[in-house]
Amino acid sequence: MPEQSSHPRSLRAMDSVLGATTELLSEGGLPAATVDAISARSGVSKATIYKHWPCRTAIAAEAFGKQMAAAIPLPDKGDAASDLAEQVRRVSSFYAGPQGTIFAQLLAASVADPAASPYFREYFLDKRREAVAELWQRALDRGEVKPEISAETATDVLFGPLIFRLMTGHPPLTTEEADKISSAALGGLLAD
Amino acid sequence: MPEQSSHPRSLRAMDSVLGATTELLSEGGLPAATVDAISARSGVSKATIYKHWPCRTAIAAEAFGKQMAAAIPLPDKGDAASDLAEQVRRVSSFYAGPQGTIFAQLLAASVADPAASPYFREYFLDKRREAVAELWQRALDRGEVKPEISAETATDVLFGPLIFRLMTGHPPLTTEEADKISSAALGGLLAD
Amino acid sequence: MPEQSSHPRSLRAMDSVLGATTELLSEGGLPAATVDAISARSGVSKATIYKHWPCRTAIAAEAFGKQMAAAIPLPDKGDAASDLAEQVRRVSSFYAGPQGTIFAQLLAASVADPAASPYFREYFLDKRREAVAELWQRALDRGEVKPEISAETATDVLFGPLIFRLMTGHPPLTTEEADKISSAALGGLLAD
Amino acid sequence: MPEQSSHPRSLRAMDSVLGATTELLSEGGLPAATVDAISARSGVSKATIYKHWPCRTAIAAEAFGKQMAAAIPLPDKGDAASDLAEQVRRVSSFYAGPQGTIFAQLLAASVADPAASPYFREYFLDKRREAVAELWQRALDRGEVKPEISAETATDVLFGPLIFRLMTGHPPLTTEEADKISSAALGGLLAD
DNA sequence: ACTTAACCGAGACGGTACGTCGCGTCTTTCT
DNA sequence: AGAAAGACGCGACGTACCGTCTCGGTTAAGT
């Protein structure tokens, strides 16, 4: 019994890849997560890696996305409007922190490399849009937000400004700035 | 004196570089604008190119930025609030059009390649922030917008959502979507 | 009892491997006879294949060697000297034909891959050396060839020139050339 | 003046490649002369290497061929027949020595990789055929060899047997064996 | 007939080398 | 002098095939 072999071999290999990628990302950001480096550190061969992901960005998206999902649980307790605010606050503090840079690099890379887009969407965007859609519906039902605005639009308005600041990096996105931006954005969504 | 040499030789060479880059960008987006291709098409050697720009993204930013500046003149006629709205409308229709993709690629590249950030800022961000700041101040003076929001924040809130949609590409940023997003964002900025 | 199982399963599998290899060799030469291709076409798994042969060259040597043995029966009728000449003629026409290329590839591969040498020897060289040795001895007994030359040496002198031409490919080994070479080589062996 | 720059840069790089290849060949034969290893040892990048040679076999052929040419000067002194014999003797002792293995590997590789054939011919075959052709003509003029045999055929008959023994490796090609083979082959060429 | 152990097909895996691409630097040659 | 031309080092890419392995299902024997 050389290793705990509850998983079939391939699953262990893929876990190893994601673990190595997470390490490399935290050490040197996306540029450090080359396929060669991931292969060397994980002990998984490049050929095997390419059987499971189309490009390195996809690997990084999956590895980092799982981290982020764990770091930002969806708020589920309070009333709709404050859940929304709380969610924005959590995400913005994530962006403003050290992980924000990696997120920006990933988003950038998924633009440059369209093969990675589905991965980026799967691990960063879709769940968040769904979650916001649910909160938005609840808020709508209670008349707390403007009914002419769709959940899609609301998501863009809430997170877009933060991401814009993050990507351009100037002025830097601090926690305080993130708060100001979030409140302003929220202001356009709440019912009068 | 075979050519009008009001500019020294190098200036004409740099124009040639920017022209070639513009062509390449329109033909194949940022991936087509490799330094080798730019050099070959412009007839300017790579060494000379690298004397003026730190990396290829910087060239593309300058070439494309000048185009964009020409394509989106700053509105200066109406009252402040509608100038603001008009500006957002112009930018969003630029983003939603075929040039939007190239803009997204450029923004992405300037994240991946920090040496290009100053160029991207210079040709895309700073002027826009300045213009918005001026419009914002005028609107403030007339009490048309919320005074607790800074011009910086306003800029983020107005353009961030569009850029977010553009970068993630899902759902696609159409002209109609851009309008909905813009109105929602503007809604949070106007005075009650 | 769906198939005649006089052979155990593995023997039928090995026949299937050799058949598939023969097909692949004739379709694309040695480069086409990859282990994966052989496995796929024969329906025999790679693991099973590697239980019976040390490397792919060995498989190809066996498959092609059996073909060649069938294509070139040993002459056994005439007098010794003309049997020798006839044997050389048969071999050289085989070399000069389409199969010659594959033979050359196999010889080349068995140099590059020493594990295959015994197979190549078994299926191509040993029997031929034995046959020539017998013919040589008969010729010797009748005083038709130079007695100071061993059968080994005679074999080298008779077949070496053809193989040399075949391997280097320049000038190409045509049937006419093969005849000239064979006669010249034979000339050095016959008794004065 | 950092290095002796009598050559342009590329020539120095190519010399460096050939030198590194020669070392690697002598250390581990052709299998050791991978392009990566050549690149690492020579300090010349793979991209540059591939601008000058189509494949690794071509590099090895050139590197080893120059060595061999230096190791086997063409005899030019005695009468034609003994020059021929002397040439065969020199080549056969080269084949029988440690370098013979590498020669065999190279010939094998140039069969497997047709892109290398021209290089192999240029560095090993053409010059030798030319030299033998000259010796053969001289011998012909003096009536020392059979006039119905062409120089091409003579070359095949003289060197083919040695190469055949070398490639098959069984029985091994020793110096004594080489002598026996050479004499037998020569016997068929000399005039009665 | 029913188990049970050997065996096999299928194919994923680690490994090695491949040949290619684009960047940014550097040298050579020409104007 | 300064620029065009383009070769070069570098580092990463994605691919191919090798020979080994793990897994699950079938076969052919032993009970």
PDB file of N, CA, C and O in Angstrom, chain B residues 101-166:
ATOM      1  N   THR B 101     -12.331  44.135 -28.850  1.00  0.00           N
ATOM      2  CA  THR B 101     -11.478  42.959 -28.619  1.00  0.00           C
ATOM      3  C   THR B 101     -10.014  43.356 -28.463  1.00  0.00           C
ATOM      4  O   THR B 101      -9.319  42.883 -27.567  1.00  0.00           O
ATOM      5  N   ILE B 102      -9.598  44.228 -29.350  1.00  0.00           N
ATOM      6  CA  ILE B 102      -8.195  44.635 -29.285  1.00  0.00           C
ATOM      7  C   ILE B 102      -7.921  45.395 -27.996  1.00  0.00           C
ATOM      8  O   ILE B 102      -6.891  45.207 -27.350  1.00  0.00           O
ATOM      9  N   PHE B 103      -8.873  46.234 -27.610  1.00  0.00           N
ATOM     10  CA  PHE B 103      -8.698  46.937 -26.339  1.00  0.00           C
ATOM     11  C   PHE B 103      -8.538  45.939 -25.195  1.00  0.00           C
ATOM     12  O   PHE B 103      -7.657  46.081 -24.338  1.00  0.00           O
ATOM     13  N   ALA B 104      -9.388  44.922 -25.200  1.00  0.00           N
ATOM     14  CA  ALA B 104      -9.304  43.922 -24.127  1.00  0.00           C
ATOM     15  C   ALA B 104      -7.959  43.212 -24.156  1.00  0.00           C
ATOM     16  O   ALA B 104      -7.338  42.986 -23.107  1.00  0.00           O
ATOM     17  N   GLN B 105      -7.497  42.865 -25.343  1.00  0.00           N
ATOM     18  CA  GLN B 105      -6.196  42.201 -25.433  1.00  0.00           C
ATOM     19  C   GLN B 105      -5.085  43.100 -24.907  1.00  0.00           C
ATOM     20  O   GLN B 105      -4.153  42.642 -24.248  1.00  0.00           O
ATOM     21  N   LEU B 106      -5.205  44.377 -25.202  1.00  0.00           N
ATOM     22  CA  LEU B 106      -4.179  45.317 -24.740  1.00  0.00           C
ATOM     23  C   LEU B 106      -4.191  45.446 -23.228  1.00  0.00           C
ATOM     24  O   LEU B 106      -3.131  45.439 -22.583  1.00  0.00           O
ATOM     25  N   LEU B 107      -5.375  45.588 -22.683  1.00  0.00           N
ATOM     26  CA  LEU B 107      -5.461  45.690 -21.229  1.00  0.00           C
ATOM     27  C   LEU B 107      -4.894  44.426 -20.592  1.00  0.00           C
ATOM     28  O   LEU B 107      -4.110  44.480 -19.639  1.00  0.00           O
ATOM     29  N   ALA B 108      -5.253  43.293 -21.169  1.00  0.00           N
ATOM     30  CA  ALA B 108      -4.735  42.031 -20.643  1.00  0.00           C
ATOM     31  C   ALA B 108      -3.213  42.000 -20.722  1.00  0.00           C
ATOM     32  O   ALA B 108      -2.526  41.629 -19.770  1.00  0.00           O
ATOM     33  N   ALA B 109      -2.684  42.400 -21.854  1.00  0.00           N
ATOM     34  CA  ALA B 109      -1.231  42.351 -22.024  1.00  0.00           C
ATOM     35  C   ALA B 109      -0.528  43.298 -21.074  1.00  0.00           C
ATOM     36  O   ALA B 109       0.577  43.012 -20.593  1.00  0.00           O
ATOM     37  N   SER B 110      -1.158  44.399 -20.776  1.00  0.00           N
ATOM     38  CA  SER B 110      -0.478  45.344 -19.893  1.00  0.00           C
ATOM     39  C   SER B 110      -0.525  44.873 -18.447  1.00  0.00           C
ATOM     40  O   SER B 110       0.226  45.362 -17.608  1.00  0.00           O
ATOM     41  N   VAL B 111      -1.393  43.949 -18.142  1.00  0.00           N
ATOM     42  CA  VAL B 111      -1.349  43.316 -16.823  1.00  0.00           C
ATOM     43  C   VAL B 111      -0.211  42.298 -16.787  1.00  0.00           C
ATOM     44  O   VAL B 111       0.571  42.246 -15.848  1.00  0.00           O
ATOM     45  N   ALA B 112      -0.128  41.509 -17.855  1.00  0.00           N
ATOM     46  CA  ALA B 112       0.895  40.469 -17.890  1.00  0.00           C
ATOM     47  C   ALA B 112       2.292  41.074 -18.002  1.00  0.00           C
ATOM     48  O   ALA B 112       3.270  40.469 -17.561  1.00  0.00           O
ATOM     49  N   ASP B 113       2.376  42.220 -18.597  1.00  0.00           N
ATOM     50  CA  ASP B 113       3.683  42.807 -18.851  1.00  0.00           C
ATOM     51  C   ASP B 113       3.754  44.203 -18.245  1.00  0.00           C
ATOM     52  O   ASP B 113       3.426  45.200 -18.890  1.00  0.00           O
ATOM     53  N   PRO B 114       4.187  44.285 -16.992  1.00  0.00           N
ATOM     54  CA  PRO B 114       4.146  45.561 -16.264  1.00  0.00           C
ATOM     55  C   PRO B 114       4.886  46.694 -16.966  1.00  0.00           C
ATOM     56  O   PRO B 114       4.552  47.858 -16.775  1.00  0.00           O
ATOM     57  N   ALA B 115       5.866  46.359 -17.803  1.00  0.00           N
ATOM     58  CA  ALA B 115       6.598  47.430 -18.478  1.00  0.00           C
ATOM     59  C   ALA B 115       5.689  48.225 -19.397  1.00  0.00           C
ATOM     60  O   ALA B 115       5.994  49.376 -19.741  1.00  0.00           O
ATOM     61  N   ALA B 116       4.603  47.619 -19.809  1.00  0.00           N
ATOM     62  CA  ALA B 116       3.714  48.317 -20.732  1.00  0.00           C
ATOM     63  C   ALA B 116       2.668  49.160 -20.021  1.00  0.00           C
ATOM     64  O   ALA B 116       2.018  50.000 -20.648  1.00  0.00           O
ATOM     65  N   SER B 117       2.524  48.953 -18.720  1.00  0.00           N
ATOM     66  CA  SER B 117       1.454  49.637 -18.000  1.00  0.00           C
ATOM     67  C   SER B 117       1.488  51.158 -18.191  1.00  0.00           C
ATOM     68  O   SER B 117       0.456  51.771 -18.471  1.00  0.00           O
ATOM     69  N   PRO B 118       2.649  51.775 -18.047  1.00  0.00           N
ATOM     70  CA  PRO B 118       2.660  53.240 -18.215  1.00  0.00           C
ATOM     71  C   PRO B 118       2.138  53.675 -19.570  1.00  0.00           C
ATOM     72  O   PRO B 118       1.451  54.684 -19.683  1.00  0.00           O
ATOM     73  N   TYR B 119       2.443  52.895 -20.601  1.00  0.00           N
ATOM     74  CA  TYR B 119       1.965  53.254 -21.931  1.00  0.00           C
ATOM     75  C   TYR B 119       0.469  53.111 -22.023  1.00  0.00           C
ATOM     76  O   TYR B 119      -0.225  53.944 -22.588  1.00  0.00           O
ATOM     77  N   PHE B 120      -0.006  52.015 -21.460  1.00  0.00           N
ATOM     78  CA  PHE B 120      -1.438  51.801 -21.506  1.00  0.00           C
ATOM     79  C   PHE B 120      -2.152  52.916 -20.748  1.00  0.00           C
ATOM     80  O   PHE B 120      -3.148  53.458 -21.210  1.00  0.00           O
ATOM     81  N   ARG B 121      -1.617  53.240 -19.586  1.00  0.00           N
ATOM     82  CA  ARG B 121      -2.216  54.327 -18.806  1.00  0.00           C
ATOM     83  C   ARG B 121      -2.190  55.626 -19.586  1.00  0.00           C
ATOM     84  O   ARG B 121      -3.179  56.344 -19.660  1.00  0.00           O
ATOM     85  N   GLU B 122      -1.054  55.898 -20.175  1.00  0.00           N
ATOM     86  CA  GLU B 122      -0.928  57.172 -20.862  1.00  0.00           C
ATOM     87  C   GLU B 122      -1.923  57.291 -22.010  1.00  0.00           C
ATOM     88  O   GLU B 122      -2.532  58.334 -22.189  1.00  0.00           O
ATOM     89  N   TYR B 123      -2.073  56.241 -22.764  1.00  0.00           N
ATOM     90  CA  TYR B 123      -2.876  56.363 -23.971  1.00  0.00           C
ATOM     91  C   TYR B 123      -4.329  55.998 -23.794  1.00  0.00           C
ATOM     92  O   TYR B 123      -5.149  56.254 -24.666  1.00  0.00           O
ATOM     93  N   PHE B 124      -4.665  55.371 -22.680  1.00  0.00           N
ATOM     94  CA  PHE B 124      -6.053  54.945 -22.533  1.00  0.00           C
ATOM     95  C   PHE B 124      -6.708  55.471 -21.270  1.00  0.00           C
ATOM     96  O   PHE B 124      -7.897  55.744 -21.250  1.00  0.00           O
ATOM     97  N   LEU B 125      -5.951  55.542 -20.217  1.00  0.00           N
ATOM     98  CA  LEU B 125      -6.596  55.785 -18.934  1.00  0.00           C
ATOM     99  C   LEU B 125      -6.504  57.224 -18.473  1.00  0.00           C
ATOM    100  O   LEU B 125      -7.501  57.839 -18.113  1.00  0.00           O
ATOM    101  N   ASP B 126      -5.283  57.749 -18.478  1.00  0.00           N
ATOM    102  CA  ASP B 126      -5.094  59.057 -17.854  1.00  0.00           C
ATOM    103  C   ASP B 126      -5.968  60.131 -18.478  1.00  0.00           C
ATOM    104  O   ASP B 126      -6.652  60.882 -17.769  1.00  0.00           O
ATOM    105  N   LYS B 127      -5.971  60.192 -19.799  1.00  0.00           N
ATOM    106  CA  LYS B 127      -6.761  61.238 -20.450  1.00  0.00           C
ATOM    107  C   LYS B 127      -8.243  61.073 -20.134  1.00  0.00           C
ATOM    108  O   LYS B 127      -8.966  62.037 -19.936  1.00  0.00           O
ATOM    109  N   ARG B 128      -8.643  59.814 -20.110  1.00  0.00           N
ATOM    110  CA  ARG B 128     -10.042  59.579 -19.831  1.00  0.00           C
ATOM    111  C   ARG B 128     -10.386  59.973 -18.396  1.00  0.00           C
ATOM    112  O   ARG B 128     -11.408  60.601 -18.128  1.00  0.00           O
ATOM    113  N   ARG B 129      -9.504  59.623 -17.483  1.00  0.00           N
ATOM    114  CA  ARG B 129      -9.770  60.008 -16.091  1.00  0.00           C
ATOM    115  C   ARG B 129      -9.793  61.547 -15.962  1.00  0.00           C
ATOM    116  O   ARG B 129     -10.634  62.093 -15.254  1.00  0.00           O
ATOM    117  N   GLU B 130      -8.876  62.177 -16.654  1.00  0.00           N
ATOM    118  CA  GLU B 130      -8.854  63.642 -16.591  1.00  0.00           C
ATOM    119  C   GLU B 130     -10.151  64.232 -17.136  1.00  0.00           C
ATOM    120  O   GLU B 130     -10.734  65.137 -16.539  1.00  0.00           O
ATOM    121  N   ALA B 131     -10.544  63.707 -18.285  1.00  0.00           N
ATOM    122  CA  ALA B 131     -11.756  64.252 -18.898  1.00  0.00           C
ATOM    123  C   ALA B 131     -12.961  64.035 -18.004  1.00  0.00           C
ATOM    124  O   ALA B 131     -13.776  64.947 -17.784  1.00  0.00           O
ATOM    125  N   VAL B 132     -13.057  62.833 -17.486  1.00  0.00           N
ATOM    126  CA  VAL B 132     -14.176  62.559 -16.601  1.00  0.00           C
ATOM    127  C   VAL B 132     -14.100  63.445 -15.366  1.00  0.00           C
ATOM    128  O   VAL B 132     -15.113  63.954 -14.870  1.00  0.00           O
ATOM    129  N   ALA B 133     -12.884  63.657 -14.881  1.00  0.00           N
ATOM    130  CA  ALA B 133     -12.722  64.497 -13.693  1.00  0.00           C
ATOM    131  C   ALA B 133     -13.248  65.897 -13.961  1.00  0.00           C
ATOM    132  O   ALA B 133     -13.908  66.511 -13.110  1.00  0.00           O
ATOM    133  N   GLU B 134     -12.993  66.377 -15.155  1.00  0.00           N
ATOM    134  CA  GLU B 134     -13.456  67.722 -15.476  1.00  0.00           C
ATOM    135  C   GLU B 134     -14.981  67.763 -15.568  1.00  0.00           C
ATOM    136  O   GLU B 134     -15.647  68.618 -14.971  1.00  0.00           O
ATOM    137  N   LEU B 135     -15.531  66.779 -16.291  1.00  0.00           N
ATOM    138  CA  LEU B 135     -16.982  66.718 -16.383  1.00  0.00           C
ATOM    139  C   LEU B 135     -17.608  66.552 -14.999  1.00  0.00           C
ATOM    140  O   LEU B 135     -18.632  67.155 -14.673  1.00  0.00           O
ATOM    141  N   TRP B 136     -16.960  65.708 -14.210  1.00  0.00           N
ATOM    142  CA  TRP B 136     -17.475  65.437 -12.869  1.00  0.00           C
ATOM    143  C   TRP B 136     -17.504  66.725 -12.029  1.00  0.00           C
ATOM    144  O   TRP B 136     -18.485  67.005 -11.331  1.00  0.00           O
ATOM    145  N   GLN B 137     -16.423  67.494 -12.133  1.00  0.00           N
ATOM    146  CA  GLN B 137     -16.358  68.722 -11.348  1.00  0.00           C
ATOM    147  C   GLN B 137     -17.465  69.692 -11.767  1.00  0.00           C
ATOM    148  O   GLN B 137     -18.138  70.294 -10.923  1.00  0.00           O
ATOM    149  N   ARG B 138     -17.656  69.765 -13.087  1.00  0.00           N
ATOM    150  CA  ARG B 138     -18.718  70.647 -13.571  1.00  0.00           C
ATOM    151  C   ARG B 138     -20.073  70.182 -13.042  1.00  0.00           C
ATOM    152  O   ARG B 138     -20.897  70.988 -12.589  1.00  0.00           O
ATOM    153  N   ALA B 139     -20.266  68.871 -13.106  1.00  0.00           N
ATOM    154  CA  ALA B 139     -21.547  68.342 -12.632  1.00  0.00           C
ATOM    155  C   ALA B 139     -21.711  68.583 -11.139  1.00  0.00           C
ATOM    156  O   ALA B 139     -22.800  68.913 -10.653  1.00  0.00           O
ATOM    157  N   LEU B 140     -20.624  68.433 -10.419  1.00  0.00           N
ATOM    158  CA  LEU B 140     -20.644  68.682  -8.971  1.00  0.00           C
ATOM    159  C   LEU B 140     -21.059  70.123  -8.693  1.00  0.00           C
ATOM    160  O   LEU B 140     -21.922  70.385  -7.836  1.00  0.00           O
ATOM    161  N   ASP B 141     -20.402  71.015  -9.428  1.00  0.00           N
ATOM    162  CA  ASP B 141     -20.678  72.435  -9.208  1.00  0.00           C
ATOM    163  C   ASP B 141     -22.156  72.759  -9.408  1.00  0.00           C
ATOM    164  O   ASP B 141     -22.712  73.633  -8.756  1.00  0.00           O
ATOM    165  N   ARG B 142     -22.776  72.037 -10.300  1.00  0.00           N
ATOM    166  CA  ARG B 142     -24.182  72.287 -10.573  1.00  0.00           C
ATOM    167  C   ARG B 142     -25.091  71.381  -9.743  1.00  0.00           C
ATOM    168  O   ARG B 142     -26.305  71.341  -9.964  1.00  0.00           O
ATOM    169  N   GLY B 143     -24.471  70.613  -8.826  1.00  0.00           N
ATOM    170  CA  GLY B 143     -25.288  69.797  -7.934  1.00  0.00           C
ATOM    171  C   GLY B 143     -25.989  68.639  -8.634  1.00  0.00           C
ATOM    172  O   GLY B 143     -26.999  68.141  -8.138  1.00  0.00           O
ATOM    173  N   GLU B 144     -25.452  68.228  -9.775  1.00  0.00           N
ATOM    174  CA  GLU B 144     -26.139  67.170 -10.517  1.00  0.00           C
ATOM    175  C   GLU B 144     -25.729  65.767 -10.079  1.00  0.00           C
ATOM    176  O   GLU B 144     -26.386  64.788 -10.449  1.00  0.00           O
ATOM    177  N   VAL B 145     -24.627  65.662  -9.374  1.00  0.00           N
ATOM    178  CA  VAL B 145     -24.166  64.339  -8.944  1.00  0.00           C
ATOM    179  C   VAL B 145     -23.910  64.334  -7.446  1.00  0.00           C
ATOM    180  O   VAL B 145     -23.786  65.390  -6.824  1.00  0.00           O
ATOM    181  N   LYS B 146     -23.803  63.114  -6.927  1.00  0.00           N
ATOM    182  CA  LYS B 146     -23.626  62.994  -5.485  1.00  0.00           C
ATOM    183  C   LYS B 146     -22.256  63.535  -5.080  1.00  0.00           C
ATOM    184  O   LYS B 146     -21.226  63.066  -5.570  1.00  0.00           O
ATOM    185  N   PRO B 147     -22.213  64.438  -4.163  1.00  0.00           N
ATOM    186  CA  PRO B 147     -20.944  65.099  -3.813  1.00  0.00           C
ATOM    187  C   PRO B 147     -19.980  64.214  -3.033  1.00  0.00           C
ATOM    188  O   PRO B 147     -18.789  64.509  -2.979  1.00  0.00           O
ATOM    189  N   GLU B 148     -20.510  63.164  -2.433  1.00  0.00           N
ATOM    190  CA  GLU B 148     -19.586  62.332  -1.635  1.00  0.00           C
ATOM    191  C   GLU B 148     -18.775  61.368  -2.494  1.00  0.00           C
ATOM    192  O   GLU B 148     -17.924  60.640  -1.988  1.00  0.00           O
ATOM    193  N   ILE B 149     -19.058  61.371  -3.785  1.00  0.00           N
ATOM    194  CA  ILE B 149     -18.327  60.454  -4.665  1.00  0.00           C
ATOM    195  C   ILE B 149     -17.237  61.209  -5.400  1.00  0.00           C
ATOM    196  O   ILE B 149     -17.482  62.274  -5.981  1.00  0.00           O
ATOM    197  N   SER B 150     -16.044  60.644  -5.360  1.00  0.00           N
ATOM    198  CA  SER B 150     -14.925  61.321  -6.026  1.00  0.00           C
ATOM    199  C   SER B 150     -14.950  61.021  -7.521  1.00  0.00           C
ATOM    200  O   SER B 150     -15.591  60.071  -7.977  1.00  0.00           O
ATOM    201  N   ALA B 151     -14.251  61.838  -8.254  1.00  0.00           N
ATOM    202  CA  ALA B 151     -14.176  61.631  -9.698  1.00  0.00           C
ATOM    203  C   ALA B 151     -13.536  60.284 -10.015  1.00  0.00           C
ATOM    204  O   ALA B 151     -13.941  59.583 -10.951  1.00  0.00           O
ATOM    205  N   GLU B 152     -12.549  59.926  -9.266  1.00  0.00           N
ATOM    206  CA  GLU B 152     -11.901  58.619  -9.461  1.00  0.00           C
ATOM    207  C   GLU B 152     -12.918  57.492  -9.347  1.00  0.00           C
ATOM    208  O   GLU B 152     -13.043  56.635 -10.216  1.00  0.00           O
ATOM    209  N   THR B 153     -13.625  57.531  -8.265  1.00  0.00           N
ATOM    210  CA  THR B 153     -14.621  56.490  -8.045  1.00  0.00           C
ATOM    211  C   THR B 153     -15.665  56.495  -9.158  1.00  0.00           C
ATOM    212  O   THR B 153     -16.067  55.440  -9.657  1.00  0.00           O
ATOM    213  N   ALA B 154     -16.080  57.659  -9.538  1.00  0.00           N
ATOM    214  CA  ALA B 154     -17.079  57.755 -10.596  1.00  0.00           C
ATOM    215  C   ALA B 154     -16.570  57.109 -11.877  1.00  0.00           C
ATOM    216  O   ALA B 154     -17.311  56.379 -12.557  1.00  0.00           O
ATOM    217  N   THR B 155     -15.341  57.382 -12.180  1.00  0.00           N
ATOM    218  CA  THR B 155     -14.771  56.781 -13.387  1.00  0.00           C
ATOM    219  C   THR B 155     -14.817  55.268 -13.309  1.00  0.00           C
ATOM    220  O   THR B 155     -15.194  54.583 -14.264  1.00  0.00           O
ATOM    221  N   ASP B 156     -14.419  54.743 -12.176  1.00  0.00           N
ATOM    222  CA  ASP B 156     -14.440  53.284 -12.012  1.00  0.00           C
ATOM    223  C   ASP B 156     -15.839  52.740 -12.183  1.00  0.00           C
ATOM    224  O   ASP B 156     -16.057  51.727 -12.851  1.00  0.00           O
ATOM    225  N   VAL B 157     -16.788  53.408 -11.549  1.00  0.00           N
ATOM    226  CA  VAL B 157     -18.159  52.901 -11.583  1.00  0.00           C
ATOM    227  C   VAL B 157     -18.734  52.984 -12.999  1.00  0.00           C
ATOM    228  O   VAL B 157     -19.501  52.117 -13.423  1.00  0.00           O
ATOM    229  N   LEU B 158     -18.353  54.019 -13.728  1.00  0.00           N
ATOM    230  CA  LEU B 158     -18.926  54.186 -15.065  1.00  0.00           C
ATOM    231  C   LEU B 158     -18.338  53.220 -16.090  1.00  0.00           C
ATOM    232  O   LEU B 158     -19.050  52.675 -16.924  1.00  0.00           O
ATOM    233  N   PHE B 159     -17.024  53.043 -16.032  1.00  0.00           N
ATOM    234  CA  PHE B 159     -16.390  52.254 -17.090  1.00  0.00           C
ATOM    235  C   PHE B 159     -16.074  50.819 -16.678  1.00  0.00           C
ATOM    236  O   PHE B 159     -15.958  49.943 -17.525  1.00  0.00           O
ATOM    237  N   GLY B 160     -15.918  50.621 -15.382  1.00  0.00           N
ATOM    238  CA  GLY B 160     -15.582  49.285 -14.912  1.00  0.00           C
ATOM    239  C   GLY B 160     -16.542  48.204 -15.377  1.00  0.00           C
ATOM    240  O   GLY B 160     -16.117  47.170 -15.901  1.00  0.00           O
ATOM    241  N   PRO B 161     -17.840  48.410 -15.224  1.00  0.00           N
ATOM    242  CA  PRO B 161     -18.770  47.342 -15.622  1.00  0.00           C
ATOM    243  C   PRO B 161     -18.636  46.967 -17.092  1.00  0.00           C
ATOM    244  O   PRO B 161     -18.678  45.789 -17.449  1.00  0.00           O
ATOM    245  N   LEU B 162     -18.458  47.971 -17.937  1.00  0.00           N
ATOM    246  CA  LEU B 162     -18.308  47.686 -19.362  1.00  0.00           C
ATOM    247  C   LEU B 162     -17.058  46.856 -19.613  1.00  0.00           C
ATOM    248  O   LEU B 162     -17.060  45.898 -20.392  1.00  0.00           O
ATOM    249  N   ILE B 163     -15.993  47.255 -18.969  1.00  0.00           N
ATOM    250  CA  ILE B 163     -14.721  46.557 -19.190  1.00  0.00           C
ATOM    251  C   ILE B 163     -14.782  45.145 -18.646  1.00  0.00           C
ATOM    252  O   ILE B 163     -14.249  44.205 -19.237  1.00  0.00           O
ATOM    253  N   PHE B 164     -15.450  44.983 -17.522  1.00  0.00           N
ATOM    254  CA  PHE B 164     -15.607  43.647 -16.952  1.00  0.00           C
ATOM    255  C   PHE B 164     -16.317  42.733 -17.953  1.00  0.00           C
ATOM    256  O   PHE B 164     -15.834  41.633 -18.260  1.00  0.00           O
ATOM    257  N   ARG B 165     -17.431  43.198 -18.461  1.00  0.00           N
ATOM    258  CA  ARG B 165     -18.154  42.404 -19.448  1.00  0.00           C
ATOM    259  C   ARG B 165     -17.289  42.117 -20.668  1.00  0.00           C
ATOM    260  O   ARG B 165     -17.264  41.003 -21.204  1.00  0.00           O
ATOM    261  N   LEU B 166     -16.601  43.123 -21.096  1.00  0.00           N
ATOM    262  CA  LEU B 166     -15.756  42.971 -22.278  1.00  0.00           C
ATOM    263  C   LEU B 166     -14.662  41.922 -22.058  1.00  0.00           C
ATOM    264  O   LEU B 166     -14.414  41.063 -22.925  1.00  0.00           O
TER     265      LEU B 166
END
